[in-house]
Short mmCIF file of C-alpha atoms and ligand atoms in Angstrom, two decimals:
data_model
loop_
_atom_site.label_atom_id
_atom_site.label_comp_id
_atom_site.label_asym_id
_atom_site.label_seq_id
_atom_site.Cartn_x
_atom_site.Cartn_y
_atom_site.Cartn_z
CA UNK A 1 43.01 46.40 70.39
CA UNK A 2 46.65 45.95 71.38
CA UNK A 3 47.97 48.44 73.92
CA UNK A 4 50.37 51.10 72.67
CA UNK A 5 53.54 52.14 74.50
CA UNK A 6 56.06 54.90 73.88
CA UNK A 7 59.57 54.50 75.33
CA UNK A 8 62.17 57.27 75.46
CA UNK A 9 65.67 55.83 75.84
CA UNK A 10 64.72 52.67 73.90
CA UNK A 11 68.31 52.26 72.66
CA UNK A 12 69.60 52.10 76.25
CA UNK A 13 69.98 49.13 78.59
CA UNK A 14 66.54 49.40 80.22
CA UNK A 15 64.77 50.51 77.06
CA UNK A 16 65.82 47.35 75.25
CA UNK A 17 64.63 45.02 78.05
CA UNK A 18 61.37 46.94 78.45
CA UNK A 19 60.69 46.83 74.70
CA UNK A 20 61.19 43.03 74.76
CA UNK A 21 58.83 42.70 77.73
CA UNK A 22 56.08 44.82 76.14
CA UNK A 23 56.37 43.10 72.73
CA UNK A 24 56.01 39.78 74.54
CA UNK A 25 52.75 41.06 76.01
CA UNK A 26 51.35 42.06 72.64
CA UNK A 27 51.96 45.83 72.87
CA UNK A 28 52.64 48.01 69.86
CA UNK A 29 55.94 49.51 70.93
CA UNK A 30 57.15 52.94 69.80
CA UNK A 31 60.55 54.33 70.71
CA UNK A 32 62.02 57.82 70.60
CA UNK A 33 65.50 57.86 69.07
CA UNK A 34 67.78 60.85 68.73
CA UNK A 35 69.78 61.63 65.65
CA UNK A 36 73.46 60.68 65.61
CA UNK A 37 75.99 60.43 62.80
CA UNK A 38 76.33 56.68 63.42
CA UNK A 39 73.40 54.42 64.23
CA UNK A 40 73.45 53.15 67.79
CA UNK A 41 70.82 50.40 67.75
CA UNK A 42 72.93 47.43 68.88
CA UNK A 43 70.75 46.68 71.93
CA UNK A 44 67.51 46.60 69.89
CA UNK A 45 68.65 45.27 66.52
CA UNK A 46 67.20 41.81 67.30
CA UNK A 47 63.69 43.33 67.68
CA UNK A 48 63.97 46.40 65.47
CA UNK A 49 61.58 45.12 62.80
CA UNK A 50 58.83 44.91 65.46
CA UNK A 51 59.35 48.45 66.78
CA UNK A 52 58.24 51.83 65.46
CA UNK A 53 61.10 54.26 65.95
CA UNK A 54 60.27 57.97 66.04
CA UNK A 55 62.82 60.80 65.85
CA UNK A 56 63.03 62.99 68.94
CA UNK A 57 65.31 64.51 71.52
CA UNK A 58 64.85 65.44 75.17
CA UNK A 59 66.14 68.90 74.26
CA UNK A 60 63.44 69.52 71.67
CA UNK A 61 59.91 70.07 72.93
CA UNK A 62 58.18 69.86 69.54
CA UNK A 63 59.85 66.60 68.64
CA UNK A 64 58.48 65.05 71.84
CA UNK A 65 54.96 66.35 71.19
CA UNK A 66 55.16 64.94 67.63
CA UNK A 67 56.33 61.57 68.95
CA UNK A 68 53.45 61.37 71.44
CA UNK A 69 50.94 62.44 68.76
CA UNK A 70 52.20 59.76 66.39
CA UNK A 71 52.42 56.97 68.95
CA UNK A 72 49.00 57.68 70.56
CA UNK A 73 50.28 55.78 73.62
CA UNK A 74 48.39 54.20 76.48
CA UNK A 75 51.67 54.14 78.41
CA UNK A 76 54.76 56.37 78.25
CA UNK A 77 58.04 55.27 79.82
CA UNK A 78 60.57 58.10 80.18
CA UNK A 79 63.88 56.23 80.38
CA UNK A 80 66.05 58.67 78.41
CA UNK A 81 68.68 60.59 80.39
CA UNK A 82 72.36 61.43 80.66
CA UNK A 83 72.71 58.49 83.03
CA UNK A 84 76.41 58.30 83.91
CA UNK A 85 77.07 59.90 87.30
CA UNK A 86 80.78 60.61 86.69
CA UNK A 87 80.03 62.55 83.49
CA UNK A 88 77.56 64.75 85.35
CA UNK A 89 80.44 66.62 87.02
CA UNK A 90 82.06 67.38 83.64
CA UNK A 91 78.75 68.24 81.96
CA UNK A 92 76.44 69.50 84.72
CA UNK A 93 74.44 71.83 82.50
CA UNK A 94 73.84 69.20 79.84
CA UNK A 95 72.90 66.72 82.58
CA UNK A 96 70.38 69.22 83.92
CA UNK A 97 68.94 69.82 80.45
CA UNK A 98 68.53 66.08 79.69
CA UNK A 99 67.92 64.49 83.05
CA UNK A 100 65.96 67.28 84.79
CA UNK A 101 64.26 69.61 82.27
CA UNK A 102 63.90 66.74 79.80
CA UNK A 103 61.39 65.19 82.21
CA UNK A 104 59.24 68.32 82.16
CA UNK A 105 59.38 68.35 78.36
CA UNK A 106 58.14 64.76 78.18
CA UNK A 107 55.46 65.47 80.80
CA UNK A 108 54.33 68.53 78.81
CA UNK A 109 54.12 66.43 75.65
CA UNK A 110 51.96 63.89 77.49
CA UNK A 111 49.78 66.59 79.09
CA UNK A 112 49.17 68.26 75.73
CA UNK A 113 48.96 65.28 73.38
CA UNK A 114 47.90 62.23 75.46
CA UNK A 115 46.65 63.30 78.91
CA UNK A 116 44.99 59.93 79.52
CA UNK A 117 48.25 58.04 79.01
CA UNK A 118 49.97 56.50 82.01
CA UNK A 119 53.47 57.89 82.62
CA UNK A 120 56.55 56.26 84.17
CA UNK A 121 59.59 58.31 85.25
CA UNK A 122 62.97 56.61 85.72
CA UNK A 123 63.98 58.01 89.09
CA UNK A 124 67.06 56.80 90.91
CA UNK A 125 68.50 55.75 94.26
CA UNK A 126 71.17 58.40 93.55
CA UNK A 127 68.57 60.84 94.92
CA UNK A 128 69.26 59.41 98.41
CA UNK A 129 72.98 60.18 98.01
CA UNK A 130 74.41 60.82 101.47
CA UNK A 131 71.77 58.57 102.99
CA UNK A 132 69.73 59.81 105.95
CA UNK A 133 68.62 56.29 106.94
CA UNK A 134 69.31 52.68 105.99
CA UNK A 135 67.61 50.92 104.32
CA UNK A 136 66.04 53.55 102.05
CA UNK A 137 62.27 53.64 101.49
CA UNK A 138 59.84 55.85 99.58
CA UNK A 139 59.82 58.14 102.64
CA UNK A 140 63.60 58.54 103.08
CA UNK A 141 64.63 62.21 102.55
CA UNK A 142 66.82 62.99 99.52
CA UNK A 143 70.40 64.30 99.71
CA UNK A 144 71.85 63.95 96.19
CA UNK A 145 75.65 64.00 95.84
CA UNK A 146 76.16 64.66 92.12
CA UNK A 147 74.69 66.90 89.41
CA UNK A 148 73.04 63.70 88.13
CA UNK A 149 71.39 63.05 91.50
CA UNK A 150 70.25 66.67 91.74
CA UNK A 151 68.71 66.45 88.26
CA UNK A 152 66.90 63.21 89.15
CA UNK A 153 65.37 64.87 92.24
CA UNK A 154 63.96 67.55 89.92
CA UNK A 155 62.54 64.90 87.59
CA UNK A 156 61.02 63.01 90.51
CA UNK A 157 59.22 66.06 91.87
CA UNK A 158 58.16 67.19 88.38
CA UNK A 159 56.44 63.81 88.04
CA UNK A 160 54.75 64.12 91.44
CA UNK A 161 53.72 67.68 90.57
CA UNK A 162 52.10 66.75 87.24
CA UNK A 163 50.16 64.05 89.06
CA UNK A 164 48.96 66.57 91.67
CA UNK A 165 48.44 69.53 89.29
CA UNK A 166 46.86 67.87 86.27
CA UNK A 167 45.74 64.48 87.53
CA UNK A 168 48.14 62.64 85.18
CA UNK A 169 48.60 58.97 85.98
CA UNK A 170 52.28 59.63 86.68
CA UNK A 171 54.51 57.19 88.61
CA UNK A 172 58.10 57.55 89.76
CA UNK A 173 60.13 54.37 90.11
CA UNK A 174 63.06 54.92 92.48
CA UNK A 175 65.30 52.20 91.08
CA UNK A 176 68.52 51.05 92.68
CA UNK A 177 71.46 50.03 90.45
CA UNK A 178 70.53 47.41 87.91
CA UNK A 179 72.91 45.79 85.48
CA UNK A 180 73.09 43.25 82.68
CA UNK A 181 75.30 42.16 79.78
CA UNK A 182 73.83 45.22 78.00
CA UNK A 183 75.11 47.68 80.63
CA UNK A 184 77.28 50.51 79.29
CA UNK A 185 81.01 49.71 79.52
CA UNK A 186 81.78 52.74 81.74
CA UNK A 187 79.58 51.61 84.66
CA UNK A 188 81.56 49.77 87.30
CA UNK A 189 79.95 46.31 87.01
CA UNK A 190 80.39 46.04 83.26
CA UNK A 191 83.83 47.63 83.43
CA UNK A 192 84.80 44.86 85.86
CA UNK A 193 83.29 41.93 83.92
CA UNK A 194 84.65 43.17 80.60
CA UNK A 195 88.05 44.01 82.10
CA UNK A 196 88.42 40.68 83.92
CA UNK A 197 87.42 38.73 80.81
CA UNK A 198 90.06 40.63 78.80
CA UNK A 199 92.72 39.78 81.40
CA UNK A 200 91.71 36.11 81.39
CA UNK A 201 91.97 36.02 77.58
CA UNK A 202 95.32 37.84 77.53
CA UNK A 203 93.81 40.93 75.85
CA UNK A 204 94.67 43.25 78.78
CA UNK A 205 97.10 43.25 81.71
CA UNK A 206 95.22 45.05 84.44
CA UNK A 207 91.99 46.75 85.41
CA UNK A 208 92.01 50.26 86.94
CA UNK A 209 89.23 51.21 89.32
CA UNK A 210 88.27 53.89 91.85
CA UNK A 211 86.65 53.47 95.26
CA UNK A 212 86.44 49.76 96.09
CA UNK A 213 84.53 50.36 99.35
CA UNK A 214 81.38 51.90 97.83
CA UNK A 215 78.35 49.70 98.49
CA UNK A 216 75.50 49.25 96.02
CA UNK A 217 72.24 47.31 95.92
CA UNK A 218 72.75 45.65 92.52
CA UNK A 219 70.02 43.80 90.64
CA UNK A 220 69.27 42.57 87.11
CA UNK A 221 67.76 45.04 84.61
CA UNK A 222 65.50 42.34 83.15
CA UNK A 223 63.81 42.02 86.55
CA UNK A 224 63.50 45.78 87.08
CA UNK A 225 61.63 46.58 83.85
CA UNK A 226 58.88 44.25 85.12
CA UNK A 227 58.49 46.55 88.14
CA UNK A 228 58.14 49.58 85.81
CA UNK A 229 55.37 47.84 83.89
CA UNK A 230 53.59 46.75 87.07
CA UNK A 231 53.53 50.35 88.34
CA UNK A 232 51.51 51.39 85.29
CA UNK A 233 49.07 48.47 85.68
CA UNK A 234 48.29 49.40 89.30
CA UNK A 235 44.92 51.02 90.02
CA UNK A 236 46.41 54.37 91.09
CA UNK A 237 49.63 56.27 90.37
CA UNK A 238 52.28 56.10 93.07
CA UNK A 239 56.02 56.04 93.73
CA UNK A 240 57.96 52.86 94.44
CA UNK A 241 61.45 51.87 95.59
CA UNK A 242 62.80 48.97 93.52
CA UNK A 243 65.86 47.03 94.64
CA UNK A 244 67.00 43.67 96.03
CA UNK A 245 67.32 44.61 99.71
CA UNK A 246 70.96 43.46 99.72
CA UNK A 247 74.12 45.53 99.34
CA UNK A 248 77.72 44.68 98.43
CA UNK A 249 80.98 46.52 97.95
CA UNK A 250 82.64 47.12 94.60
CA UNK A 251 85.48 44.97 96.00
CA UNK A 252 83.05 42.04 96.42
CA UNK A 253 81.89 42.42 92.82
CA UNK A 254 85.55 42.37 91.66
CA UNK A 255 86.35 39.28 93.72
CA UNK A 256 83.27 37.40 92.52
CA UNK A 257 84.00 38.26 88.90
CA UNK A 258 87.61 37.09 88.98
CA UNK A 259 86.57 33.98 90.95
CA UNK A 260 84.05 33.14 88.20
CA UNK A 261 87.03 33.12 85.80
CA UNK A 262 89.09 30.91 88.13
CA UNK A 263 91.29 33.75 89.46
CA UNK A 264 91.64 34.23 93.23
CA UNK A 265 92.70 37.72 94.32
CA UNK A 266 94.78 38.87 97.28
CA UNK A 267 94.79 42.59 98.15
CA UNK A 268 97.91 44.64 98.98
CA UNK A 269 98.32 48.34 99.84
CA UNK A 270 95.58 50.84 100.68
CA UNK A 271 93.10 53.12 98.91
CA UNK A 272 94.88 55.08 96.12
CA UNK A 273 97.75 52.58 96.05
CA UNK A 274 95.92 49.31 96.39
CA UNK A 275 96.45 46.36 94.07
CA UNK A 276 94.71 43.05 93.53
CA UNK A 277 97.14 40.20 92.90
CA UNK A 278 96.39 36.92 91.11
CA UNK A 279 97.44 34.46 93.82
CA UNK A 280 98.29 31.75 91.27
CA UNK A 281 101.14 33.70 89.63
CA UNK A 282 101.69 36.89 91.70
CA UNK A 283 100.67 39.20 88.84
CA UNK A 284 98.92 42.51 89.61
CA UNK A 285 95.57 42.44 87.79
CA UNK A 286 93.67 45.24 89.60
CA UNK A 287 94.99 48.68 90.49
CA UNK A 288 93.25 51.65 92.12
CA UNK A 289 93.49 54.90 90.18
CA UNK A 290 92.69 58.40 91.43
CA UNK A 291 90.98 59.29 88.13
CA UNK A 292 88.04 57.04 88.93
CA UNK A 293 87.28 58.49 92.37
CA UNK A 294 84.41 60.98 92.54
CA UNK A 295 84.35 64.53 93.96
CA UNK A 296 81.52 63.43 96.29
CA UNK A 297 80.80 59.74 96.76
CA UNK A 298 77.60 57.89 97.55
CA UNK A 299 79.04 55.42 100.02
CA UNK A 300 76.11 53.12 100.73
CA UNK A 301 72.80 52.34 99.04
CA UNK A 302 70.43 49.66 100.33
CA UNK A 303 66.79 49.44 99.35
CA UNK A 304 63.74 48.43 101.34
CA UNK A 305 61.51 47.17 98.49
CA UNK A 306 58.63 46.15 100.80
CA UNK A 307 56.08 48.44 99.12
CA UNK A 308 56.86 47.12 95.62
CA UNK A 309 56.53 43.56 96.90
CA UNK A 310 53.31 44.10 98.85
CA UNK A 311 51.48 46.47 96.47
CA UNK A 312 52.80 45.37 93.07
CA UNK A 313 53.67 41.75 93.86
CA UNK A 314 57.17 42.40 92.45
CA UNK A 315 60.27 40.51 93.57
CA UNK A 316 63.65 40.21 91.84
CA UNK A 317 64.67 36.78 90.51
CA UNK A 318 68.42 37.21 89.92
CA UNK A 319 70.78 37.62 92.89
CA UNK A 320 74.23 39.22 92.84
CA UNK A 321 76.05 35.95 92.26
CA UNK A 322 73.73 35.11 89.34
CA UNK A 323 74.22 38.60 87.94
CA UNK A 324 78.03 38.39 88.08
CA UNK A 325 77.95 34.99 86.43
CA UNK A 326 75.60 36.18 83.65
CA UNK A 327 77.65 39.29 82.89
CA UNK A 328 81.12 37.77 83.01
CA UNK A 329 80.06 34.79 80.89
CA UNK A 330 78.59 37.11 78.25
CA UNK A 331 81.75 39.25 78.12
CA UNK A 332 84.04 36.23 78.03
CA UNK A 333 82.07 34.65 75.16
CA UNK A 334 81.89 37.92 73.21
CA UNK A 335 85.61 38.59 73.52
CA UNK A 336 86.68 35.01 72.88
CA UNK A 337 84.78 35.03 69.59
CA UNK A 338 86.69 38.09 68.46
CA UNK A 339 84.03 40.74 69.07
CA UNK A 340 85.57 43.71 70.85
P1 NAP B 1 71.38 54.14 79.39
O1 NAP B 1 71.74 52.75 78.99
O2 NAP B 1 72.45 55.16 79.58
O3 NAP B 1 70.33 54.70 78.30
C1 NAP B 1 70.01 56.06 78.22
C2 NAP B 1 69.09 56.27 77.03
O4 NAP B 1 68.74 57.68 76.97
C3 NAP B 1 69.71 55.92 75.67
O5 NAP B 1 68.73 55.32 74.87
C4 NAP B 1 70.07 57.29 75.11
O6 NAP B 1 70.10 57.35 73.70
C5 NAP B 1 68.90 58.11 75.63
N1 NAP B 1 69.16 59.55 75.60
C6 NAP B 1 70.17 60.21 76.22
N2 NAP B 1 70.08 61.53 75.97
C7 NAP B 1 69.00 61.70 75.17
C8 NAP B 1 68.40 62.84 74.56
N3 NAP B 1 68.89 64.06 74.71
N4 NAP B 1 67.28 62.64 73.81
C9 NAP B 1 66.76 61.40 73.65
N5 NAP B 1 67.30 60.29 74.19
C10 NAP B 1 68.41 60.45 74.93
O7 NAP B 1 70.53 54.12 80.76
P2 NAP B 1 69.78 52.90 81.49
O8 NAP B 1 70.73 52.23 82.41
O9 NAP B 1 69.02 52.13 80.52
O10 NAP B 1 68.79 53.72 82.44
C11 NAP B 1 67.49 54.10 81.98
C12 NAP B 1 66.99 55.24 82.86
O11 NAP B 1 66.92 54.82 84.21
C13 NAP B 1 67.85 56.49 82.86
O12 NAP B 1 66.98 57.60 82.98
C14 NAP B 1 68.70 56.34 84.11
O13 NAP B 1 69.11 57.60 84.57
C15 NAP B 1 67.69 55.69 85.02
N6 NAP B 1 68.22 54.84 86.08
C16 NAP B 1 69.10 53.85 85.78
C17 NAP B 1 69.53 53.00 86.78
C18 NAP B 1 70.46 51.86 86.48
O14 NAP B 1 71.06 51.34 87.43
N7 NAP B 1 70.59 51.43 85.24
C19 NAP B 1 69.06 53.17 88.11
C20 NAP B 1 68.15 54.18 88.36
C21 NAP B 1 67.71 55.01 87.34
P3 NAP B 1 71.46 57.08 72.85
O15 NAP B 1 71.49 55.57 72.65
O16 NAP B 1 71.21 57.84 71.63
O17 NAP B 1 72.61 57.57 73.68
O1 F7E B 2 79.34 53.36 90.08
C1 F7E B 2 82.35 53.08 92.18
C2 F7E B 2 81.74 54.46 92.04
O2 F7E B 2 79.12 54.24 87.75
C3 F7E B 2 79.03 52.54 91.18
C4 F7E B 2 73.73 54.68 87.19
O3 F7E B 2 72.99 53.70 86.49
O4 F7E B 2 73.23 53.69 89.31
C5 F7E B 2 74.30 54.09 88.46
O5 F7E B 2 75.09 55.07 89.11
C6 F7E B 2 80.07 52.73 92.27
C7 F7E B 2 80.36 54.19 92.63
O6 F7E B 2 77.06 53.56 89.07
C8 F7E B 2 84.81 52.76 89.55
O7 F7E B 2 82.52 55.43 92.74
C9 F7E B 2 84.73 52.42 91.68
O8 F7E B 2 80.40 54.32 94.02
O9 F7E B 2 78.53 51.82 88.22
P1 F7E B 2 78.57 53.22 88.68
P2 F7E B 2 76.38 54.69 89.98
O10 F7E B 2 77.22 55.90 90.09
O11 F7E B 2 75.94 54.03 91.25
C10 F7E B 2 72.34 54.74 89.71
C11 F7E B 2 71.25 54.12 90.56
C12 F7E B 2 71.84 55.53 88.55
O12 F7E B 2 70.72 56.05 88.58
C13 F7E B 2 72.82 55.87 87.49
O13 F7E B 2 72.14 56.23 86.27
O14 F7E B 2 81.30 52.19 91.82
N1 F7E B 2 83.50 52.86 91.29
N2 F7E B 2 85.54 52.36 90.62
C14 F7E B 2 83.52 53.07 89.98
N3 F7E B 2 82.54 53.46 89.13
C15 F7E B 2 82.87 53.55 87.81
N4 F7E B 2 81.90 53.90 86.93
N5 F7E B 2 84.13 53.27 87.34
C16 F7E B 2 85.14 52.88 88.17
O15 F7E B 2 86.26 52.64 87.73
#
């Protein structure tokens, strides 16, 4: 009998890579999709005929119970969330409903309708926030710095609590930033690769960014969904940090991206008035903009993924340079063939 999986957030970046991975392993893959006036299946359209899509919303308890009853899953991956940190300051209540209470609703659906199923919660390095130690491990205390981070701490402990209260096989993956050509355009990596490709093709003049000094441990989403799957194949439920163990500034990501397009940058000015100049022709192509700074910043994230490596045998395959190359090439090709 093929294994059965249910994925919330299947239309998102990670959901699409995870669905591909599970299909490749012979799973029957079910995905929860919420209603919208326009279909939003671009990341899964290439595999849609092999998926079973079920209507449901993190806000609606009964829809989640129905989805679990219909899917009869061996494994449930809760990837759905309001996942953009910046938006969480504008919509803190909605972020709490989706990203915090939504986890309890999915856990309740599993407890009531499929208590033997294995459960994965998409926790986040944003929970470390103002970091108490570097690098961050499974034992590093949390100090979230955004409504999103606060909501993820709730979801993390809800997962731990359902494991301890009801004996659910519930795992929390504390994943550091992971990116891909399927990353949403508002996240900084994709904003940079898309923006730089537009400048190279003459479709835009400049790219406006916020804090260039923030440091992130960036990896490739296709690698990280393998860690999620491995957590649910392990012999007991546990929590794992997943990252590359390397960190870089936003500035480095910008420089690498422009370099991949043959543009060398020189920086002038400071902080809110800084510009990146194309050294070949003196044109300003990057400009800092107050609108993209955050009320409270997470300055530095760096994982220690030792436990994931030793217990799960997981290691990432794509490094930051490979990731930049993959993303900028995909954006350049997409835009140069007229797809906007
Ligand atoms: P994403 O691309 O933003 O995808 C989010 C998914 O959640 C989408 O499928 C979205 O559906 C769905 N969703 C949002 N609100 C929903 C609701 N009320 N009901 C049902 N579905 C809803 O996020 P991602 O990058 O793939 O991340 C996956 C998960 O990992 C998220 O929980 C995120 O917070 C977490 N995480 C991400 C990272 C990272 O670096 N990518 C790191 C750590 C943790 P629509 O398509 O309908 O909007
Ligand atoms: O910002 C800085 C910004 O929005 C990264 C989500 O997947 O990873 C992601 O959260 C950094 C921040 O991701 C711009 O201030 C500068 O320091 O790409 P981001 P994030 O906030 O780290 C975690 C692990 C998650 O769990 C989340 O779901 O880049 N930055 N200038 C900018 N960021 C954006 N978005 N836009 C800028 O113009």
